[in-house]
Amino acid sequence: MASSDSWRARLDSAVGRIDAARALGGAAWRVTIGGRELVAKTGIGVLDEADGLRLLARVTGAPPVPEVVLAEADLLVTEWVDQGVRTSGHEEGLGRMLAGLHSAPWQEWGGGSSWIGACPVDSSPAPDGAGYYGARLLELAARCGLEGPVARLVSRLPGLLPPGGPALVHGDLWWGNVLWGSDGRPWLIDPSVHGGYPEEDLAMLALFGAVPERLLAAYNDHGHFEPGWEDRLELFQLYPLLVHAVLFGSAYRARAEAVVGRYA
């Protein structure tokens, strides 16, 4: 990982002299270089994050993402996004733009980023949706002592998962990774992109805060929900719950176990 001194020196050399820097929390800083506002972030997985931002940026109609300015092994620099007060327009825009993202076909199940936050994940492609989602669940379950219960659930996945896909999904879409831009648009950051089910992104939003009805209505107006999607919310919340169980332990493990019990 880049040290406090080394990332500054590398940024100074590659982009320009740093005029000002302010810590944002974790291993991220807001920096000013020649009047340009940027975000510098150090740590594992930043190359995957950069690739994900570039992929999302190519999808017409998807939420905007910050431009990647520099991507190295443990240093990512992106454009700064000026933020404003969250509005109904932001929420409707997020629903509409997520529908645009999820309407873009993708070439494979899985693949994509090998990281979700600080948690490594198996990014191997799979021939079908049940194979992709089952492999991710089993690999994470093995790291938090839930192999047996999750294996029973995985055996039932072909009858539980919706049709369609794969689609390019953000993959780590909790509210902290949505910025309410001062330009009136919702911006996305910190992706863990892969080929998956659109319901994954909606389920993660719902896991970490209420999803406004206007967002869901706008999503449905510009795409569509598969029948039974509300009954599958917890099924798709199992993935981030297992990630949190691996990273943070027992409280999330208990929640994951309860979800498994519902579907297994």
CSV table of C-alpha atoms in Angstrom, one decimal, residues 16 26 44 47 62 68 81 113 117 121 131 136-137 152 170 173 189-190 207 213 240 257 264:
chain,number,residue,atom,x,y,z
A,16,GLY,CA,1.3,17.9,-11.1
A,26,GLY,CA,-9.9,6.0,5.3
A,44,ILE,CA,-5.7,-2.9,-2.6
A,47,LEU,CA,-6.9,-1.1,-10.4
A,62,ALA,CA,-26.1,4.8,-17.0
A,68,VAL,CA,-10.1,8.1,-13.9
A,81,VAL,CA,-17.6,15.4,-7.9
A,113,SER,CA,-13.7,-7.0,-10.0
A,117,GLY,CA,-14.5,-3.0,-0.6
A,121,VAL,CA,-14.0,-12.3,-4.0
A,131,GLY,CA,-23.2,-21.2,-11.2
A,136,ARG,CA,-19.6,-16.5,-4.9
A,137,LEU,CA,-21.9,-17.5,-2.0
A,152,ARG,CA,-28.2,-26.3,0.8
A,170,HIS,CA,-22.3,-1.8,-10.1
A,173,LEU,CA,-24.3,-0.1,-4.5
A,189,ILE,CA,-18.3,5.6,-7.0
A,190,ASP,CA,-16.4,2.6,-5.7
A,207,LEU,CA,-30.1,-3.4,2.7
A,213,GLU,CA,-40.8,4.8,-4.2
A,240,PRO,CA,-23.2,-8.4,0.8
A,257,GLU,CA,-27.8,-17.3,8.5
A,264,ALA,CA,-32.8,-23.1,1.9
